[in-house]
């Protein structure tokens, strides 16, 4: 039976379900504690070093303690056995002198044996210098022979195996336990006028056991104290190494956050000091290069802005002359009439390009302002779609709208309308005359607008490039608008100003989709989009049919760009932490989110 089947059977038993439910909070707490410990282990080098030192030190102390305890016990027992053998030999000599004329099988042998043991004990007590093994008890027995057994002393405490060995004439040494006390028993034969007697000396090992207990407790206490000292030493030593690393990490984080004057403190001439000096040199070089790049960028933006402004004056003059020619085109020759029409058309494109360049300059300079107000997004989207209906009619493209009213957001209507207008115009240009679907949906945190076409689509990798400036995909055969190449770049910047997402998806021959997701409030946090970015549920490709999938990251406003409403409201710390801690969900294979196609500002 499988493990799952066993669990199901156990779950059906009465009381087991209640026990499992009762243990669920403990399991959850244990899981949280384990996750906390694992996170601390991953993040703290000092903790790993201290724990590793403690583990290795514990193993060393344990092995050393076992070796010392074993060695001390071996030496104590060797000393005890050596003294016991000497003492047993001395006692044998004394008893043989006392019992040399005694026959143990004759009457009165019991009293003689008692007297001999008494004299042996008195002799040992009277001359303590001859006792090399400490306290002992003596026993004599004639064993089972031709006559009845005659015994004196605690013979019953000697094991039958040892008595059998001594009865055969050998010297026996054995460890036994008497009344819970470990005892060393030395047995050997003693010659008499009759048959040999069995002589036993019993040495209690209580003193040795107490000595070993004292040694063991001393080793345990000493080992614990040693481990605590080793942990403290490891912590102090590791701190000397980890603290400069932490300081370097903090300085690097502040440097990466834009504080280019942050430097490490170089103290001494050791490896950490050399690291600090190298880092400071690198930071200085990077700061100089960043300042140079910022200067070049400022010059480029100023050049673009100045050129755009300066071109307006001659463009206005050319526009006036072109309008005069265009107004009198009926009086001109056919070739001149066509030239005047082309001149006006190209001037329109030129003006659009200048307007886009000025807008890009303001966005790059970080001076763009967001005129946010409470708007019904469906009304703004309908105005944007209405602006390109003529283009759709010329291309024979049907616009399918699904725009529920009542979805209110705080946004700049001009910028949102421009985003939707660019997306719909782009879909018409690349839709190959197929219907273009404009869908809107909302959730409590955000509102999304999806523009979907069924034209040429995007090839693999083009979703990363579609928002780049002046980048063009493969030209559509039904392309109607000339375009400036800056529309989608401006659109993603407008979306970023609102703190929203602008994402792209596409497949060759299956069309493309652009999704604009805006928070309900400017600066609000978005964790998911109300609309899927991949093919809608009516398409055959079911692999991509997953709702509410956000992009790979959350586009954020460029530095220095704020809305008029937000100028006086500082960002709350909890909002900043939420934005930094948010982990985006994975995307589908053909789905890519475009965050910042240009230089990160």
Coordinates of C-alpha atoms in Angstrom, one line a residue:
X1 CA 0.0 0.0 0.0
X2 CA 1.3 3.4 -0.9
X3 CA 2.1 6.1 1.7
X4 CA -0.8 8.2 0.5
X5 CA -3.2 5.3 1.0
X6 CA -2.0 4.8 4.5
X7 CA -2.4 8.5 5.3
X8 CA -6.0 8.4 4.0
X9 CA -6.8 5.3 6.1
X10 CA -5.4 6.9 9.2
X11 CA -7.4 10.1 8.4
X12 CA -10.6 8.1 8.6
X13 CA -9.9 6.7 12.1
X14 CA -11.9 8.4 14.8
X15 CA -9.9 11.1 16.7
X16 CA -7.0 11.1 14.2
X17 CA -8.6 13.9 12.2
X18 CA -9.0 16.1 15.3
X19 CA -5.4 15.3 16.3
X20 CA -4.2 16.4 12.9
X21 CA -6.2 19.6 12.9
X22 CA -4.9 20.3 16.4
X23 CA -1.3 19.8 15.4
X24 CA -1.8 22.1 12.3
X25 CA -0.9 25.3 14.1
X26 CA 2.2 23.7 15.6
X27 CA 3.2 22.5 12.2
X28 CA 2.7 26.0 10.8
X29 CA 4.7 27.6 13.6
X30 CA 7.5 25.0 13.1
X31 CA 7.5 25.8 9.3
X32 CA 7.7 29.5 10.0
X33 CA 10.5 28.9 12.5
X34 CA 12.4 26.8 10.0
X35 CA 12.0 29.4 7.3
X36 CA 13.3 32.1 9.7
X37 CA 16.3 30.0 10.7
X38 CA 17.0 29.1 7.0
X39 CA 16.8 32.8 6.1
X40 CA 19.2 33.8 8.9
X41 CA 21.5 31.0 7.9
X42 CA 21.6 32.2 4.3
X43 CA 22.0 35.9 5.1
X44 CA 24.5 35.9 8.0
X45 CA 28.1 34.8 7.3
X46 CA 28.9 35.4 11.0
X47 CA 26.2 32.9 12.1
X48 CA 27.4 30.3 9.6
X49 CA 31.0 30.6 10.9
X50 CA 30.0 30.5 14.5
X51 CA 27.7 27.5 14.1
X52 CA 30.3 25.7 12.0
X53 CA 33.0 26.4 14.6
X54 CA 30.7 25.1 17.4
X55 CA 29.9 22.0 15.4
X56 CA 33.5 21.1 14.7
X57 CA 34.6 22.1 18.2
X58 CA 31.8 19.9 19.7
X59 CA 33.0 17.0 17.7
X60 CA 36.6 17.5 18.8
X61 CA 35.7 18.0 22.5
X62 CA 33.5 14.9 22.4
X63 CA 36.2 12.7 21.0
X64 CA 38.8 14.2 23.3
X65 CA 36.5 13.7 26.3
X66 CA 35.8 10.1 25.4
X67 CA 39.5 9.3 24.9
X68 CA 40.5 11.0 28.2
X69 CA 37.7 9.2 30.1
X70 CA 38.6 5.9 28.6
X71 CA 42.3 6.4 29.4
X72 CA 41.7 7.4 33.0
X73 CA 39.3 4.5 33.6
X74 CA 41.9 2.1 32.1
X75 CA 44.7 3.5 34.3
X76 CA 42.5 3.3 37.4
X77 CA 41.5 -0.3 36.7
X78 CA 45.1 -1.3 35.9
X79 CA 46.3 0.1 39.2
X80 CA 43.5 -1.6 41.0
X81 CA 44.2 -5.0 39.4
X82 CA 47.9 -4.7 40.0
X83 CA 47.4 -4.0 43.7
X84 CA 44.7 -6.6 44.0
X85 CA 47.0 -9.3 42.6
X86 CA 49.8 -8.4 44.9
X87 CA 47.5 -8.3 47.9
X88 CA 46.0 -11.7 46.9
X89 CA 49.4 -13.3 46.6
X90 CA 50.4 -11.9 50.0
X91 CA 47.2 -13.3 51.5
X92 CA 47.8 -16.7 49.9
X93 CA 51.2 -16.9 51.4
X94 CA 49.8 -16.0 54.9
X95 CA 47.0 -18.5 54.6
X96 CA 49.3 -21.4 53.5
X97 CA 51.4 -20.7 56.5
X98 CA 48.4 -20.8 58.8
X99 CA 46.8 -23.9 57.2
X100 CA 49.8 -26.0 56.3
X101 CA 48.8 -28.7 58.9
X102 CA 45.1 -28.4 58.5
X103 CA 42.9 -31.0 56.8
X104 CA 39.7 -29.4 55.6
X105 CA 37.8 -32.7 55.6
X106 CA 38.3 -33.3 59.4
X107 CA 36.0 -32.1 62.1
X108 CA 36.6 -28.6 63.4
X109 CA 37.9 -27.3 60.0
X110 CA 35.2 -24.6 59.9
X111 CA 36.5 -22.9 63.1
X112 CA 40.0 -23.1 61.8
X113 CA 39.1 -21.4 58.5
X114 CA 37.2 -18.7 60.3
X115 CA 40.2 -18.0 62.6
X116 CA 42.6 -18.0 59.6
X117 CA 40.4 -15.4 57.8
X118 CA 40.1 -13.4 61.0
X119 CA 43.9 -13.3 61.4
X120 CA 44.4 -12.4 57.7
X121 CA 42.0 -9.5 58.1
X122 CA 43.6 -8.3 61.3
X123 CA 47.0 -8.6 59.7
X124 CA 46.0 -6.5 56.8
X125 CA 44.3 -3.9 59.1
X126 CA 47.4 -3.8 61.4
X127 CA 49.8 -3.1 58.5
X128 CA 48.1 -0.8 56.1
X129 CA 51.3 -0.2 54.3
X130 CA 51.0 -3.7 52.8
X131 CA 47.5 -3.1 51.4
X132 CA 48.0 -1.8 47.9
X133 CA 44.4 -2.3 46.6
X134 CA 42.4 -0.7 49.4
X135 CA 39.4 -2.2 51.1
X136 CA 38.6 -5.9 50.5
X137 CA 36.7 -8.9 51.8
X138 CA 38.1 -12.5 52.0
X139 CA 36.4 -15.8 51.5
X140 CA 37.6 -19.4 51.9
X141 CA 35.9 -22.6 50.8
X142 CA 36.9 -26.2 50.4
X143 CA 34.6 -26.7 47.5
X144 CA 32.6 -29.9 46.7
X145 CA 35.1 -32.7 47.2
X146 CA 35.3 -36.0 49.1
X147 CA 33.6 -34.5 52.1
X148 CA 31.1 -31.7 52.8
X149 CA 31.9 -28.2 51.7
X150 CA 33.4 -26.0 54.4
X151 CA 33.3 -22.3 53.7
X152 CA 34.1 -19.0 55.5
X153 CA 33.3 -15.5 54.3
X154 CA 31.0 -14.3 51.4
X155 CA 31.6 -17.3 49.2
X156 CA 28.1 -17.0 47.7
X157 CA 29.1 -13.7 46.0
X158 CA 31.5 -15.5 43.8
X159 CA 30.2 -16.7 40.5
X160 CA 30.1 -20.5 39.7
X161 CA 32.3 -20.0 36.7
X162 CA 35.0 -18.4 38.7
X163 CA 34.8 -21.1 41.4
X164 CA 35.1 -23.8 38.7
X165 CA 38.3 -22.1 37.3
X166 CA 39.9 -21.9 40.8
X167 CA 38.9 -25.5 41.6
X168 CA 40.9 -26.6 38.6
X169 CA 44.0 -24.9 40.1
X170 CA 44.1 -21.7 38.1
X171 CA 44.1 -18.0 39.2
X172 CA 40.9 -16.2 38.2
X173 CA 40.1 -12.5 37.9
X174 CA 36.6 -11.4 37.3
X175 CA 34.4 -8.2 37.5
X176 CA 31.0 -8.6 39.0
X177 CA 28.3 -6.6 40.8
X178 CA 27.5 -7.1 44.4
X179 CA 24.5 -5.3 45.8
X180 CA 24.8 -2.7 43.0
X181 CA 28.5 -2.1 43.6
X182 CA 31.0 -3.1 40.9
X183 CA 33.5 -5.5 42.5
X184 CA 36.8 -7.1 41.4
X185 CA 37.1 -10.7 42.6
X186 CA 40.6 -12.4 42.7
X187 CA 40.5 -16.2 43.2
X188 CA 43.3 -18.7 43.6
X189 CA 43.9 -22.1 45.3
X190 CA 45.6 -22.4 48.7
X191 CA 47.5 -25.6 49.7
X192 CA 46.8 -27.4 53.0
X193 CA 47.5 -30.8 54.5
X194 CA 44.5 -32.2 52.7
X195 CA 43.0 -31.0 49.5
X196 CA 43.4 -27.4 48.2
X197 CA 41.2 -24.6 49.4
X198 CA 39.7 -21.8 47.2
X199 CA 40.8 -18.4 48.4
X200 CA 38.9 -15.3 47.1
X201 CA 39.5 -11.6 47.7
X202 CA 36.6 -9.2 46.8
X203 CA 37.7 -5.6 46.1
X204 CA 34.7 -3.1 45.8
X205 CA 35.3 -0.5 43.0
X206 CA 33.0 2.2 44.5
X207 CA 35.9 4.6 44.9
X208 CA 37.0 4.2 41.4
X209 CA 33.4 4.7 40.1
X210 CA 33.1 8.0 42.1
X211 CA 36.5 9.1 40.7
X212 CA 35.3 8.3 37.1
X213 CA 32.0 10.2 37.7
X214 CA 34.0 13.2 39.0
X215 CA 36.2 13.1 35.9
X216 CA 33.2 12.8 33.6
X217 CA 31.4 15.7 35.2
X218 CA 34.6 17.8 35.1
X219 CA 35.1 16.9 31.4
X220 CA 31.4 17.9 30.6
X221 CA 31.6 21.2 32.4
X222 CA 35.0 22.0 31.0
X223 CA 33.8 21.0 27.5
X224 CA 30.8 23.3 27.7
X225 CA 32.9 26.2 29.0
X226 CA 35.3 25.5 26.2
X227 CA 32.6 25.5 23.6
X228 CA 31.2 28.8 24.9
X229 CA 34.6 30.4 24.8
X230 CA 35.2 29.0 21.3
X231 CA 31.9 30.5 20.2
X232 CA 32.7 33.8 21.7
X233 CA 36.2 33.8 20.1
X234 CA 34.8 32.7 16.7
X235 CA 32.1 35.5 16.9
X236 CA 34.7 38.1 17.8
X237 CA 37.1 37.0 15.1
X238 CA 34.4 36.7 12.5
X239 CA 33.0 40.1 13.4
X240 CA 36.4 41.6 12.6
X241 CA 36.1 40.2 9.1
X242 CA 32.3 40.6 8.6
X243 CA 32.0 44.1 9.9
X244 CA 34.1 45.6 7.1
X245 CA 32.2 43.5 4.5
X246 CA 28.9 44.8 5.9
X247 CA 30.2 48.4 5.8
X248 CA 31.3 47.8 2.2
X249 CA 27.9 46.4 1.3
X250 CA 26.1 49.4 2.8
X251 CA 28.4 51.8 1.0
X252 CA 27.9 49.9 -2.3
X253 CA 24.1 50.0 -1.8
X254 CA 24.2 53.8 -1.2
X255 CA 26.5 54.3 -4.1
X256 CA 24.2 52.2 -6.4
X257 CA 21.3 54.3 -5.1
X258 CA 22.8 57.5 -6.5
X259 CA 25.0 58.7 -3.7
X260 CA 28.1 58.9 -5.7
X261 CA 30.2 60.5 -3.0
X262 CA 30.0 57.5 -0.7
X263 CA 33.4 56.0 0.1
X264 CA 34.8 53.3 2.4
X265 CA 36.9 54.2 5.4
X266 CA 40.5 52.8 4.9
X267 CA 42.2 52.0 8.2
X268 CA 45.6 50.4 8.5
X269 CA 47.5 48.5 5.8
X270 CA 45.8 45.0 5.9
X271 CA 43.8 43.3 3.2
X272 CA 40.6 45.1 4.2
X273 CA 42.3 48.4 3.9
X274 CA 43.6 47.5 0.5
X275 CA 40.0 46.5 -0.4
X276 CA 38.7 49.8 0.8
X277 CA 41.3 51.7 -1.2
X278 CA 40.6 49.7 -4.4
X279 CA 36.8 50.2 -3.9
X280 CA 37.3 53.9 -3.4
X281 CA 39.4 54.2 -6.6
X282 CA 36.7 52.2 -8.5
X283 CA 33.9 54.4 -7.1
X284 CA 35.8 57.5 -8.0
X285 CA 36.3 56.3 -11.5
X286 CA 32.7 55.3 -11.9
X287 CA 31.5 58.6 -10.4
X288 CA 33.6 60.5 -12.9
X289 CA 32.4 58.4 -15.8
X290 CA 28.8 58.8 -14.6
X291 CA 29.2 62.5 -14.3
X292 CA 30.7 62.6 -17.8
X293 CA 27.8 60.5 -19.2
X294 CA 25.2 62.7 -17.4
X295 CA 26.9 65.8 -18.9
X296 CA 26.9 64.2 -22.4
X297 CA 23.2 63.2 -21.8
X298 CA 22.3 66.7 -20.7
X299 CA 24.1 68.2 -23.8
X300 CA 22.3 65.7 -26.0
X301 CA 18.9 66.5 -24.5
X302 CA 19.6 70.2 -24.7
X303 CA 20.7 69.8 -28.3
X304 CA 17.5 67.9 -29.2
X305 CA 15.3 70.5 -27.4
X306 CA 17.1 73.5 -28.9
X307 CA 17.0 72.0 -32.4
X308 CA 13.3 71.2 -32.0
X309 CA 12.6 74.7 -30.9
X310 CA 14.8 76.3 -33.5
X311 CA 13.2 74.3 -36.2
X312 CA 9.7 75.6 -35.3
X313 CA 10.4 79.1 -36.8
X314 CA 11.5 78.0 -40.3
X315 CA 8.9 75.2 -40.1
X316 CA 6.2 77.9 -39.5
X317 CA 7.4 79.9 -42.4
X318 CA 7.5 76.8 -44.7
X319 CA 4.0 75.8 -43.4
X320 CA 2.6 79.2 -44.3
X321 CA 4.1 79.0 -47.8
X322 CA 2.8 75.4 -48.2
X323 CA -0.7 76.4 -47.1
X324 CA -0.7 79.1 -49.7
X325 CA 0.3 76.7 -52.4
X326 CA -2.1 74.0 -51.1
X327 CA -5.0 76.5 -51.1
X328 CA -4.4 77.4 -54.8
X329 CA -3.5 73.9 -55.9
X330 CA -6.5 73.8 -58.3
X331 CA -4.9 76.6 -60.3
X332 CA -1.6 74.7 -60.6
X333 CA -0.4 72.1 -63.1
X334 CA -1.1 68.5 -62.2
X335 CA 2.6 67.9 -61.3
X336 CA 2.8 71.0 -59.1
X337 CA -0.6 70.1 -57.5
X338 CA 0.7 66.7 -56.5
X339 CA 3.9 68.3 -55.2
X340 CA 1.9 70.7 -53.0
X341 CA -0.1 67.9 -51.5
X342 CA 3.0 65.9 -50.8
X343 CA 4.6 69.0 -49.2
X344 CA 1.7 69.5 -46.8
X345 CA 1.6 65.8 -45.9
X346 CA 5.3 65.7 -45.1
X347 CA 5.1 68.9 -43.2
X348 CA 2.4 67.3 -41.0
X349 CA 4.7 64.4 -40.3
X350 CA 7.5 66.8 -39.6
X351 CA 5.4 68.7 -37.1
X352 CA 4.4 65.4 -35.4
X353 CA 8.1 64.4 -35.2
X354 CA 9.1 67.8 -33.7
X355 CA 6.3 67.5 -31.1
X356 CA 7.4 63.9 -30.2
X357 CA 11.0 65.1 -29.9
X358 CA 10.0 67.9 -27.6
X359 CA 8.0 65.4 -25.5
X360 CA 11.0 63.0 -25.4
X361 CA 13.3 65.8 -24.3
X362 CA 11.0 66.7 -21.4
X363 CA 10.8 63.1 -20.3
X364 CA 14.5 62.6 -20.6
X365 CA 15.1 65.8 -18.6
X366 CA 12.8 64.6 -15.8
X367 CA 10.6 67.7 -16.0
X368 CA 7.5 66.1 -17.3
X369 CA 4.4 66.8 -15.2
X370 CA 1.4 64.6 -14.6
X371 CA -1.9 66.5 -14.6
X372 CA -3.7 63.7 -12.8
X373 CA -7.5 63.9 -12.2
X374 CA -10.3 61.5 -11.6
X375 CA -11.5 60.3 -14.9
X376 CA -13.8 57.6 -16.4
X377 CA -11.2 55.6 -18.4
X378 CA -13.8 54.2 -20.8
X379 CA -14.6 57.8 -22.0
X380 CA -10.9 58.6 -22.6
X381 CA -10.4 55.3 -24.5
X382 CA -13.5 56.0 -26.7
X383 CA -12.0 59.5 -27.6
X384 CA -8.7 57.9 -28.5
X385 CA -10.4 55.3 -30.6
X386 CA -12.5 58.0 -32.3
X387 CA -9.4 59.9 -33.3
X388 CA -8.2 56.9 -35.4
X389 CA -11.5 55.8 -36.8
X390 CA -10.7 57.5 -40.1
X391 CA -7.4 55.5 -40.3
X392 CA -9.4 52.3 -39.6
X393 CA -11.9 53.1 -42.2
X394 CA -9.2 53.7 -44.8
X395 CA -7.6 50.3 -43.9
X396 CA -10.9 48.5 -43.8
X397 CA -10.3 47.5 -40.2
X398 CA -13.2 46.8 -37.9
X399 CA -12.7 48.2 -34.3
X400 CA -14.3 45.9 -31.7
X401 CA -14.8 47.7 -28.4
X402 CA -15.5 46.2 -25.0
X403 CA -15.4 49.2 -22.8
X404 CA -17.5 49.0 -19.6
X405 CA -18.2 52.4 -18.1
X406 CA -17.7 53.3 -14.5
X407 CA -14.0 52.3 -14.3
X408 CA -12.6 55.4 -12.6
X409 CA -8.8 56.1 -12.2
X410 CA -6.7 58.9 -11.2
X411 CA -4.7 59.7 -14.3
X412 CA -3.7 62.4 -16.9
X413 CA -6.4 62.1 -19.6
X414 CA -4.2 63.6 -22.3
X415 CA -1.4 61.1 -21.8
X416 CA -3.7 58.1 -21.4
X417 CA -5.5 59.2 -24.6
X418 CA -2.2 59.4 -26.4
X419 CA -1.1 56.0 -25.2
X420 CA -4.3 54.3 -26.4
X421 CA -4.3 56.3 -29.7
X422 CA -0.7 55.1 -30.4
X423 CA -1.6 51.5 -29.6
X424 CA -4.7 51.4 -31.7
X425 CA -3.0 53.1 -34.6
X426 CA -0.1 50.6 -34.4
X427 CA -2.6 47.7 -34.3
X428 CA -4.4 49.1 -37.4
X429 CA -1.1 49.5 -39.3
X430 CA 0.0 45.9 -38.5
X431 CA -3.4 44.2 -38.4
X432 CA -3.6 43.3 -42.1
X433 CA -7.2 44.5 -42.2
X434 CA -8.3 42.0 -39.5
X435 CA -10.5 43.3 -36.7
X436 CA -8.7 45.1 -33.8
X437 CA -10.1 44.4 -30.4
X438 CA -10.0 47.0 -27.6
X439 CA -10.9 45.5 -24.2
X440 CA -11.0 47.1 -20.8
X441 CA -11.5 45.5 -17.3
X442 CA -10.7 46.5 -13.8
X443 CA -10.2 45.1 -10.3
X444 CA -10.0 46.9 -6.9
X445 CA -6.4 48.0 -7.4
X446 CA -6.0 48.6 -11.2
X447 CA -7.7 49.0 -14.6
X448 CA -6.3 47.5 -17.8
X449 CA -6.8 48.3 -21.5
X450 CA -5.9 45.6 -24.0
X451 CA -5.4 46.3 -27.7
X452 CA -5.3 43.1 -29.7
X453 CA -4.7 42.7 -33.5
X454 CA -4.5 39.6 -35.7
X455 CA -1.9 40.7 -38.1
X456 CA 1.7 39.9 -38.7
X457 CA 2.5 39.6 -35.0
X458 CA 5.9 39.8 -33.4
X459 CA 8.8 37.5 -34.0
X460 CA 10.8 36.0 -31.0
X461 CA 12.8 38.7 -29.3
X462 CA 11.0 41.6 -30.9
X463 CA 8.9 42.2 -27.8
X464 CA 12.1 43.4 -26.2
X465 CA 12.6 46.0 -28.9
X466 CA 9.2 47.2 -29.8
X467 CA 9.3 50.2 -27.3
X468 CA 12.8 51.3 -28.5
X469 CA 13.0 54.6 -30.1
X470 CA 12.9 54.6 -33.9
X471 CA 12.7 50.8 -34.0
X472 CA 10.4 49.3 -36.5
X473 CA 9.2 45.8 -36.9
X474 CA 8.6 44.1 -40.3
X475 CA 6.6 46.5 -42.4
X476 CA 2.9 45.6 -42.7
X477 CA 1.5 45.4 -46.2
X478 CA -1.5 47.4 -45.1
X479 CA 0.4 50.1 -43.2
X480 CA -1.5 53.4 -43.4
X481 CA 0.2 55.9 -41.0
X482 CA 3.7 57.0 -41.5
X483 CA 4.6 57.3 -37.8
X484 CA 7.6 58.9 -36.2
X485 CA 9.1 55.9 -34.5
X486 CA 8.6 57.5 -31.1
X487 CA 5.0 56.8 -30.4
X488 CA 5.5 53.6 -28.3
X489 CA 8.6 55.0 -26.6
X490 CA 6.5 58.0 -25.4
X491 CA 3.7 55.7 -24.5
X492 CA 5.8 53.6 -22.1
X493 CA 7.1 56.7 -20.5
X494 CA 3.6 58.0 -20.0
X495 CA 2.6 54.7 -18.5
X496 CA 5.7 54.8 -16.2
X497 CA 4.7 58.3 -15.1
X498 CA 1.4 56.9 -13.8
X499 CA 3.3 54.0 -12.1
X500 CA 1.6 51.5 -14.4
X501 CA 2.6 48.8 -16.9
X502 CA 2.8 48.8 -20.6
X503 CA 3.5 45.3 -21.9
X504 CA 3.7 43.6 -25.3
X505 CA 3.1 40.1 -26.6
X506 CA 3.1 38.7 -30.1
X507 CA 3.6 35.6 -32.2
X508 CA 4.3 35.5 -36.0
X509 CA 1.0 35.1 -37.9
X510 CA -1.0 35.2 -34.7
X511 CA -1.1 38.9 -34.1
X512 CA 0.1 40.9 -31.2
X513 CA -1.3 42.4 -28.0
X514 CA -0.4 45.5 -26.0
X515 CA -1.7 45.9 -22.4
X516 CA -1.8 49.1 -20.5
X517 CA -2.4 48.6 -16.7
X518 CA -2.9 51.7 -14.5
X519 CA -3.3 51.9 -10.8
X520 CA -6.5 53.3 -9.4
X521 CA -4.5 56.0 -7.7
X522 CA -1.3 57.6 -8.9
X523 CA 1.6 55.9 -7.2
X524 CA -0.6 52.9 -6.3
X525 CA 0.9 49.4 -6.2
X526 CA 0.0 46.9 -8.9
X527 CA 0.6 43.2 -8.3
X528 CA -1.5 41.7 -11.2
X529 CA -3.4 42.9 -14.2
X530 CA -7.1 42.4 -14.7
X531 CA -6.6 41.2 -18.3
X532 CA -4.4 38.4 -19.7
X533 CA -1.7 39.5 -22.0
X534 CA -1.6 36.4 -24.2
X535 CA -4.3 35.2 -26.7
X536 CA -7.9 35.6 -25.5
X537 CA -9.9 32.5 -24.5
X538 CA -11.4 32.2 -28.0
X539 CA -8.0 31.3 -29.6
X540 CA -6.8 27.8 -30.1
X541 CA -3.5 28.3 -28.3
X542 CA -4.6 27.2 -24.9
X543 CA -1.1 27.1 -23.5
X544 CA -1.1 30.9 -23.0
X545 CA -4.6 31.1 -21.6
X546 CA -4.0 32.2 -18.1
X547 CA -5.7 35.2 -16.5
X548 CA -4.3 37.9 -14.4
X549 CA -0.6 37.2 -15.2
X550 CA 1.5 40.3 -14.5
X551 CA 4.6 41.1 -16.4
X552 CA 8.2 40.4 -15.5
X553 CA 8.6 43.6 -13.6
X554 CA 6.9 46.8 -12.5
X555 CA 7.9 49.8 -14.6
X556 CA 8.5 52.8 -12.3
X557 CA 8.6 56.5 -13.0
X558 CA 11.9 58.0 -14.0
X559 CA 13.7 59.9 -11.3
X560 CA 12.6 63.5 -10.9
X561 CA 9.2 63.0 -12.6
X562 CA 6.2 63.6 -10.3
X563 CA 2.6 64.5 -10.7
X564 CA 1.2 67.8 -9.7
X565 CA -1.0 66.1 -7.2
X566 CA 2.0 64.1 -5.7
X567 CA 4.4 67.0 -5.5
X568 CA 3.6 67.8 -1.8
X569 CA 3.0 64.2 -0.7
X570 CA 6.2 62.3 0.2
X571 CA 6.2 58.5 -0.4
X572 CA 5.3 56.4 2.5
X573 CA 7.9 54.0 3.8
X574 CA 5.5 51.1 3.7
X575 CA 4.8 51.8 0.0
X576 CA 8.5 51.9 -0.8
X577 CA 9.1 48.6 1.1
X578 CA 6.1 47.0 -0.8
X579 CA 7.5 48.1 -4.1
X580 CA 11.0 46.8 -3.3
X581 CA 9.8 43.6 -1.8
X582 CA 7.3 42.7 -4.5
X583 CA 8.5 39.7 -6.5
X584 CA 6.9 39.6 -10.0
X585 CA 5.2 36.5 -11.2
X586 CA 6.7 34.5 -14.0
X587 CA 5.6 35.1 -17.5
X588 CA 4.4 32.8 -20.3
X589 CA 6.9 31.7 -22.9
X590 CA 5.7 34.2 -25.5
X591 CA 5.0 37.0 -23.0
X592 CA 7.4 39.7 -22.3
X593 CA 7.0 42.9 -20.3
X594 CA 8.9 46.0 -21.5
X595 CA 10.2 48.0 -18.6
X596 CA 12.8 50.4 -19.7
X597 CA 14.1 50.1 -23.3
X598 CA 16.4 53.0 -23.0
X599 CA 19.1 54.0 -20.5
X600 CA 18.0 53.5 -16.9
X601 CA 17.6 56.8 -15.3

